[in-house]
Amino acid sequence: MQATDISTLEAVALAATRSAAVASYAWVGRNDQKAADAAATAAMRAALAGAPGRGTVVIGEGEKDDAPMLFNGEKVGTGRGPDFDIAVDPLEGTSFCARDLPGSLATIAFGESGTLWSPGPGFYMDKIVVPPRAKGVIDLDDAPERTLAKVAEALGKKVGDLRVMIMDKPRHKELIARVLEAGASVQTPAGGDVGGSLAVLLPTLDIDLLLGVGGTPEGVMTAAAVRALGGGMLGRLAPQRDEEADAIRAAGMSLDRVYDCTELVAGEAFFVATGVNGGPLLGRPRKSEGATIAESLLISRGQVRHITHTTFELTSPAGTTKETR
């Protein structure tokens, strides 16, 4: 993609996540995950409809949870401009949104056409995410104790000083126990796969690595951020049910192959997130003197930008109009 195309598409992605975040915020604390997800998806789809060019959803969220979604293969945009790939989760952390717990995000990644990896029928993947200084030492086949030792050495720390992000899921019970036994501290959110990975990449959040099994859409979006910032990431399909494993094999895909972030995202790409109900990364949308304010994060071309969107509602004799600045 040309630099001008990237800048234009970054603006589209920011508008899409902002729209999704504001729409889903109406459902914060209402204990209805699907309604929140549906609101985010509809708002994001509407925002993407006006994108210059033709976007293809390579990997979307929803199928594994029977939730509303932007589906794999869906086309968006006007068709007038560059072709590009999309990886998307309109509402990452739906349970956080429904229960008004911090950490839910509207998320999306754009890449050059043909560069974002498609997991086919694979919904889950095992992954490691580390900062740039540890990118050359990780191996998915290592025992967690060896991974901790290698990452600690690369970062100039002791294992006991490491802070590890692992989602609090039944599948991670043994992994969490082994990491704790090795001496590292563990942060165990109930979800928030992308947010956990971003905590590794952004030094202000003080997480040294992420381990465990999460969703494939989140994995590809994470890879876009990792690649843009020079971090390290490895992933491998990790089906959670026999039917998922059978579907992956039937599609001719390997359950053993390990992908690094340059294979998950094989070209120019960027990542965008907007906060839905607050947390360490981004604040929630809020109203102030006739305006709606939302906070976003753009990771692109080696840079991290925090962006505040303010939408003013201006009344006039003709009625009410909205202007985004």
CSV table of C-alpha atoms in Angstrom, one decimal:
chain,number,residue,atom,x,y,z
A,1,MET,CA,0.0,0.0,0.0
A,2,GLN,CA,1.1,3.5,-0.7
A,3,ALA,CA,1.7,5.9,2.2
A,4,THR,CA,-1.4,7.9,1.1
A,5,ASP,CA,-3.5,4.8,1.0
A,6,ILE,CA,-2.3,3.8,4.5
A,7,SER,CA,-3.2,7.1,6.0
A,8,THR,CA,-6.7,7.1,4.4
A,9,LEU,CA,-7.4,3.5,5.6
A,10,GLU,CA,-6.1,4.4,9.1
A,11,ALA,CA,-8.8,7.0,9.2
A,12,VAL,CA,-11.4,4.5,8.1
A,13,ALA,CA,-10.3,2.0,10.7
A,14,LEU,CA,-10.4,4.6,13.4
A,15,ALA,CA,-13.9,5.6,12.4
A,16,ALA,CA,-15.0,2.0,12.4
A,17,THR,CA,-13.7,1.1,15.9
A,18,ARG,CA,-15.0,4.4,17.2
A,19,SER,CA,-18.5,3.7,15.9
A,20,ALA,CA,-18.5,0.2,17.2
A,21,ALA,CA,-17.3,1.3,20.7
A,22,VAL,CA,-19.9,4.0,21.0
A,23,ALA,CA,-22.7,1.7,19.8
A,24,SER,CA,-21.7,-1.1,22.2
A,25,TYR,CA,-21.3,1.3,25.1
A,26,ALA,CA,-25.0,1.6,25.3
A,27,TRP,CA,-25.0,-2.1,26.4
A,28,VAL,CA,-22.4,-1.8,29.1
A,29,GLY,CA,-23.5,-3.5,32.3
A,30,ARG,CA,-26.8,-4.8,30.8
A,31,ASN,CA,-25.8,-8.5,30.9
A,32,ASP,CA,-26.5,-9.1,27.2
A,33,GLN,CA,-23.4,-10.0,25.3
A,34,LYS,CA,-25.0,-10.7,22.0
A,35,ALA,CA,-26.9,-7.4,21.9
A,36,ALA,CA,-23.7,-5.6,22.6
A,37,ASP,CA,-21.8,-7.5,20.0
A,38,ALA,CA,-24.6,-7.0,17.4
A,39,ALA,CA,-24.6,-3.2,18.1
A,40,ALA,CA,-20.8,-3.1,17.6
A,41,THR,CA,-20.9,-5.2,14.5
A,42,ALA,CA,-23.7,-3.2,12.8
A,43,ALA,CA,-22.0,0.1,13.5
A,44,MET,CA,-18.6,-1.1,12.3
A,45,ARG,CA,-20.1,-2.6,9.1
A,46,ALA,CA,-21.8,0.7,8.4
A,47,ALA,CA,-18.6,2.6,8.8
A,48,LEU,CA,-16.6,0.2,6.6
A,49,ALA,CA,-19.2,0.5,3.8
A,50,GLY,CA,-17.8,3.9,2.8
A,51,ALA,CA,-14.2,2.8,2.8
A,52,PRO,CA,-12.3,3.7,-0.4
A,53,GLY,CA,-11.3,0.5,-2.2
A,54,ARG,CA,-12.4,-3.0,-1.5
A,55,GLY,CA,-11.8,-4.7,1.8
A,56,THR,CA,-12.1,-8.4,2.4
A,57,VAL,CA,-12.7,-9.8,5.8
A,58,VAL,CA,-10.1,-12.6,6.0
A,59,ILE,CA,-10.8,-13.5,9.6
A,60,GLY,CA,-13.8,-12.3,11.6
A,61,GLU,CA,-15.2,-13.0,15.0
A,62,GLY,CA,-18.5,-14.7,15.8
A,63,GLU,CA,-18.6,-18.2,14.3
A,64,LYS,CA,-17.2,-20.0,17.3
A,65,ASP,CA,-19.6,-18.3,19.7
A,66,ASP,CA,-22.7,-18.2,17.3
A,67,ALA,CA,-22.5,-14.4,17.7
A,68,PRO,CA,-23.2,-11.5,15.3
A,69,MET,CA,-20.2,-11.0,13.0
A,70,LEU,CA,-18.5,-9.6,10.0
A,71,PHE,CA,-18.1,-13.0,8.3
A,72,ASN,CA,-15.1,-14.5,6.6
A,73,GLY,CA,-15.0,-13.4,2.9
A,74,GLU,CA,-17.4,-10.5,3.4
A,75,LYS,CA,-16.6,-7.5,1.1
A,76,VAL,CA,-16.8,-3.9,2.3
A,77,GLY,CA,-16.0,-0.6,0.8
A,78,THR,CA,-16.9,1.4,-2.3
A,79,GLY,CA,-14.6,-0.6,-4.7
A,80,ARG,CA,-12.9,2.6,-5.8
A,81,GLY,CA,-9.3,2.4,-4.4
A,82,PRO,CA,-6.9,-0.2,-3.1
A,83,ASP,CA,-7.7,-3.8,-2.2
A,84,PHE,CA,-7.0,-4.6,1.4
A,85,ASP,CA,-7.4,-7.4,4.0
A,86,ILE,CA,-9.3,-7.1,7.3
A,87,ALA,CA,-9.1,-9.0,10.6
A,88,VAL,CA,-11.7,-7.9,13.0
A,89,ASP,CA,-13.4,-8.4,16.4
A,90,PRO,CA,-16.0,-5.5,16.7
A,91,LEU,CA,-16.3,-6.2,20.4
A,92,GLU,CA,-13.3,-7.9,22.1
A,93,GLY,CA,-14.3,-8.8,25.6
A,94,THR,CA,-18.0,-9.1,25.3
A,95,SER,CA,-18.4,-10.5,28.8
A,96,PHE,CA,-16.5,-7.5,30.2
A,97,CYS,CA,-18.9,-5.2,28.4
A,98,ALA,CA,-22.0,-7.1,29.6
A,99,ARG,CA,-20.8,-7.0,33.2
A,100,ASP,CA,-19.2,-3.6,33.1
A,101,LEU,CA,-15.7,-4.8,33.9
A,102,PRO,CA,-12.7,-3.0,32.5
A,103,GLY,CA,-11.0,-4.2,29.3
A,104,SER,CA,-13.5,-4.5,26.4
A,105,LEU,CA,-12.3,-3.0,23.1
A,106,ALA,CA,-13.5,-2.5,19.5
A,107,THR,CA,-10.7,-3.8,17.4
A,108,ILE,CA,-9.6,-4.1,13.8
A,109,ALA,CA,-6.5,-4.7,11.7
A,110,PHE,CA,-6.0,-3.8,8.0
A,111,GLY,CA,-3.3,-5.3,5.8
A,112,GLU,CA,-2.2,-5.2,2.2
A,113,SER,CA,-4.3,-7.5,0.0
A,114,GLY,CA,-3.3,-11.2,0.4
A,115,THR,CA,-1.1,-10.6,3.5
A,116,LEU,CA,-3.3,-11.6,6.5
A,117,TRP,CA,-3.2,-15.3,7.3
A,118,SER,CA,-6.5,-17.1,7.2
A,119,PRO,CA,-7.0,-19.9,9.8
A,120,GLY,CA,-9.8,-21.5,7.8
A,121,PRO,CA,-12.0,-23.4,10.2
A,122,GLY,CA,-9.6,-22.9,13.1
A,123,PHE,CA,-11.0,-20.8,15.9
A,124,TYR,CA,-8.2,-21.1,18.5
A,125,MET,CA,-4.5,-20.8,18.5
A,126,ASP,CA,-1.7,-21.3,21.1
A,127,LYS,CA,0.6,-18.3,21.2
A,128,ILE,CA,3.6,-16.5,22.8
A,129,VAL,CA,4.0,-12.7,22.6
A,130,VAL,CA,7.1,-11.0,23.8
A,131,PRO,CA,8.8,-7.5,23.5
A,132,PRO,CA,11.4,-6.9,20.8
A,133,ARG,CA,14.4,-7.8,23.0
A,134,ALA,CA,13.1,-11.3,23.4
A,135,LYS,CA,11.8,-12.0,19.9
A,136,GLY,CA,14.7,-14.3,19.0
A,137,VAL,CA,14.5,-16.7,21.9
A,138,ILE,CA,11.0,-18.0,21.9
A,139,ASP,CA,9.9,-21.5,20.8
A,140,LEU,CA,6.4,-22.9,21.2
A,141,ASP,CA,7.7,-26.4,21.8
A,142,ASP,CA,9.7,-25.2,24.9
A,143,ALA,CA,8.3,-26.1,28.3
A,144,PRO,CA,6.9,-23.0,30.0
A,145,GLU,CA,9.8,-23.1,32.5
A,146,ARG,CA,12.4,-22.9,29.7
A,147,THR,CA,10.4,-20.1,28.0
A,148,LEU,CA,10.5,-18.1,31.2
A,149,ALA,CA,14.2,-18.6,31.7
A,150,LYS,CA,15.0,-17.6,28.1
A,151,VAL,CA,12.8,-14.5,28.1
A,152,ALA,CA,14.2,-13.4,31.5
A,153,GLU,CA,17.7,-13.7,30.2
A,154,ALA,CA,16.9,-11.7,27.0
A,155,LEU,CA,15.2,-9.0,29.1
A,156,GLY,CA,18.0,-8.8,31.7
A,157,LYS,CA,15.7,-10.0,34.5
A,158,LYS,CA,15.4,-12.8,36.9
A,159,VAL,CA,12.5,-15.3,36.4
A,160,GLY,CA,11.1,-14.1,39.7
A,161,ASP,CA,10.8,-10.5,38.2
A,162,LEU,CA,8.8,-11.6,35.2
A,163,ARG,CA,5.1,-10.6,34.9
A,164,VAL,CA,3.1,-13.0,32.7
A,165,MET,CA,-0.3,-12.6,31.1
A,166,ILE,CA,-2.4,-15.8,30.9
A,167,MET,CA,-6.2,-15.8,30.5
A,168,ASP,CA,-8.1,-17.3,33.3
A,169,LYS,CA,-9.5,-20.3,31.5
A,170,PRO,CA,-9.9,-24.0,32.5
A,171,ARG,CA,-7.5,-25.0,29.7
A,172,HIS,CA,-4.8,-22.9,31.4
A,173,LYS,CA,-5.0,-24.3,34.9
A,174,GLU,CA,-1.8,-26.4,34.6
A,175,LEU,CA,0.1,-23.6,32.7
A,176,ILE,CA,-0.7,-21.0,35.3
A,177,ALA,CA,0.4,-23.4,38.1
A,178,ARG,CA,3.7,-24.1,36.4
A,179,VAL,CA,4.5,-20.5,35.7
A,180,LEU,CA,3.8,-19.6,39.4
A,181,GLU,CA,5.9,-22.6,40.5
A,182,ALA,CA,8.8,-21.3,38.4
A,183,GLY,CA,8.6,-18.1,40.4
A,184,ALA,CA,7.1,-15.6,37.9
A,185,SER,CA,4.0,-13.6,38.7
A,186,VAL,CA,0.8,-14.1,36.7
A,187,GLN,CA,-1.9,-11.7,35.7
A,188,THR,CA,-5.1,-13.8,34.9
A,189,PRO,CA,-7.9,-11.7,33.3
A,190,ALA,CA,-11.0,-13.6,32.4
A,191,GLY,CA,-10.6,-12.6,28.7
A,192,GLY,CA,-9.1,-9.9,26.6
A,193,ASP,CA,-6.6,-11.7,24.5
A,194,VAL,CA,-5.7,-8.7,22.4
A,195,GLY,CA,-5.5,-6.4,25.4
A,196,GLY,CA,-3.1,-8.8,27.0
A,197,SER,CA,-0.9,-8.9,24.0
A,198,LEU,CA,-0.8,-5.1,23.8
A,199,ALA,CA,0.2,-4.9,27.5
A,200,VAL,CA,3.4,-6.8,26.4
A,201,LEU,CA,4.1,-4.5,23.6
A,202,LEU,CA,3.5,-1.2,25.5
A,203,PRO,CA,6.2,-0.8,28.2
A,204,THR,CA,4.0,1.4,30.3
A,205,LEU,CA,1.8,-1.6,31.2
A,206,ASP,CA,4.7,-3.7,32.6
A,207,ILE,CA,3.8,-7.2,31.2
A,208,ASP,CA,6.8,-9.2,30.0
A,209,LEU,CA,5.1,-12.0,28.0
A,210,LEU,CA,1.8,-13.5,27.1
A,211,LEU,CA,1.2,-17.3,27.0
A,212,GLY,CA,-1.7,-19.5,26.3
A,213,VAL,CA,-4.6,-20.3,23.9
A,214,GLY,CA,-6.8,-17.6,22.5
A,215,GLY,CA,-8.9,-16.9,19.4
A,216,THR,CA,-7.5,-16.8,15.9
A,217,PRO,CA,-9.0,-13.4,15.0
A,218,GLU,CA,-7.3,-12.0,18.1
A,219,GLY,CA,-4.1,-13.7,17.1
A,220,VAL,CA,-3.9,-12.2,13.6
A,221,MET,CA,-4.8,-8.7,14.9
A,222,THR,CA,-2.1,-9.1,17.6
A,223,ALA,CA,0.4,-10.1,14.9
A,224,ALA,CA,-0.3,-6.9,13.0
A,225,ALA,CA,0.6,-4.9,16.2
A,226,VAL,CA,3.6,-7.1,17.0
A,227,ARG,CA,5.0,-6.8,13.4
A,228,ALA,CA,4.5,-3.0,13.4
A,229,LEU,CA,6.4,-2.6,16.7
A,230,GLY,CA,9.1,-5.2,16.1
A,231,GLY,CA,8.0,-7.6,18.8
A,232,GLY,CA,8.1,-11.4,18.8
A,233,MET,CA,5.1,-13.7,18.3
A,234,LEU,CA,4.6,-17.4,17.5
A,235,GLY,CA,1.3,-19.1,17.0
A,236,ARG,CA,-0.1,-22.6,16.3
A,237,LEU,CA,-3.6,-23.8,15.7
A,238,ALA,CA,-5.0,-25.3,18.9
A,239,PRO,CA,-8.5,-26.7,18.4
A,240,GLN,CA,-10.6,-27.1,21.5
A,241,ARG,CA,-13.0,-29.7,20.1
A,242,ASP,CA,-12.7,-32.8,18.0
A,243,GLU,CA,-15.0,-31.3,15.3
A,244,GLU,CA,-12.7,-28.2,15.0
A,245,ALA,CA,-9.6,-30.4,14.7
A,246,ASP,CA,-11.3,-32.6,12.0
A,247,ALA,CA,-12.4,-29.5,10.1
A,248,ILE,CA,-8.8,-28.1,10.1
A,249,ARG,CA,-7.4,-31.4,8.8
A,250,ALA,CA,-10.2,-31.6,6.2
A,251,ALA,CA,-9.1,-28.2,5.0
A,252,GLY,CA,-5.6,-29.5,4.5
A,253,MET,CA,-4.1,-27.4,7.3
A,254,SER,CA,-1.5,-28.7,9.8
A,255,LEU,CA,-2.0,-28.8,13.5
A,256,ASP,CA,1.7,-28.8,14.1
A,257,ARG,CA,2.9,-25.9,12.0
A,258,VAL,CA,4.2,-22.9,14.0
A,259,TYR,CA,3.7,-19.5,12.4
A,260,ASP,CA,5.7,-16.4,13.4
A,261,CYS,CA,4.2,-12.9,13.1
A,262,THR,CA,5.7,-12.3,9.6
A,263,GLU,CA,3.6,-15.3,8.4
A,264,LEU,CA,0.5,-14.3,10.2
A,265,VAL,CA,0.9,-10.9,8.7
A,266,ALA,CA,3.0,-11.1,5.6
A,267,GLY,CA,3.1,-7.4,4.6
A,268,GLU,CA,2.3,-3.8,5.6
A,269,ALA,CA,-0.5,-3.7,8.2
A,270,PHE,CA,-1.8,-1.7,11.1
A,271,PHE,CA,-3.9,-2.2,14.2
A,272,VAL,CA,-6.6,0.0,15.8
A,273,ALA,CA,-8.6,-0.3,19.0
A,274,THR,CA,-11.1,2.0,20.7
A,275,GLY,CA,-12.1,1.7,24.4
A,276,VAL,CA,-15.6,0.5,25.3
A,277,ASN,CA,-15.8,0.5,29.1
A,278,GLY,CA,-12.4,1.7,30.2
A,279,GLY,CA,-9.3,0.0,31.5
A,280,PRO,CA,-5.5,0.3,31.6
A,281,LEU,CA,-5.3,0.8,27.8
A,282,LEU,CA,-8.1,3.2,26.9
A,283,GLY,CA,-11.0,5.1,28.5
A,284,ARG,CA,-14.6,4.6,27.8
A,285,PRO,CA,-16.7,6.8,25.5
A,286,ARG,CA,-18.1,9.7,27.5
A,287,LYS,CA,-20.4,12.7,27.0
A,288,SER,CA,-19.3,16.3,27.7
A,289,GLU,CA,-21.1,19.5,26.8
A,290,GLY,CA,-22.9,18.2,23.7
A,291,ALA,CA,-20.0,16.0,22.5
A,292,THR,CA,-19.1,12.3,22.6
A,293,ILE,CA,-15.5,11.6,23.4
A,294,ALA,CA,-13.8,8.3,22.6
A,295,GLU,CA,-10.2,7.1,23.0
A,296,SER,CA,-8.3,5.0,20.4
A,297,LEU,CA,-4.9,3.4,19.9
A,298,LEU,CA,-3.3,3.2,16.4
A,299,ILE,CA,-0.3,1.0,16.0
A,300,SER,CA,1.2,1.5,12.5
A,301,ARG,CA,4.6,1.9,10.9
A,302,GLY,CA,6.6,1.5,14.1
A,303,GLN,CA,4.6,4.0,16.0
A,304,VAL,CA,1.9,4.0,18.7
A,305,ARG,CA,-0.5,6.9,18.7
A,306,HIS,CA,-3.2,7.6,21.3
A,307,ILE,CA,-6.1,9.5,19.6
A,308,THR,CA,-9.0,11.2,21.2
A,309,HIS,CA,-12.1,11.5,18.9
A,310,THR,CA,-14.6,14.2,19.7
A,311,THR,CA,-18.0,14.2,17.9
A,312,PHE,CA,-19.9,17.5,18.4
A,313,GLU,CA,-23.7,17.6,18.1
A,314,LEU,CA,-24.5,21.0,16.6
A,315,THR,CA,-28.1,22.2,16.5
A,316,SER,CA,-29.2,24.6,13.8
A,317,PRO,CA,-32.5,25.8,12.4
A,318,ALA,CA,-32.4,22.9,10.0
A,319,GLY,CA,-32.1,20.4,12.8
A,320,THR,CA,-29.3,18.5,14.4
A,321,THR,CA,-26.1,17.6,12.5
A,322,LYS,CA,-23.0,15.7,13.7
A,323,GLU,CA,-19.4,16.7,12.9
A,324,THR,CA,-16.4,14.6,13.8
A,325,ARG,CA,-13.1,16.2,14.6
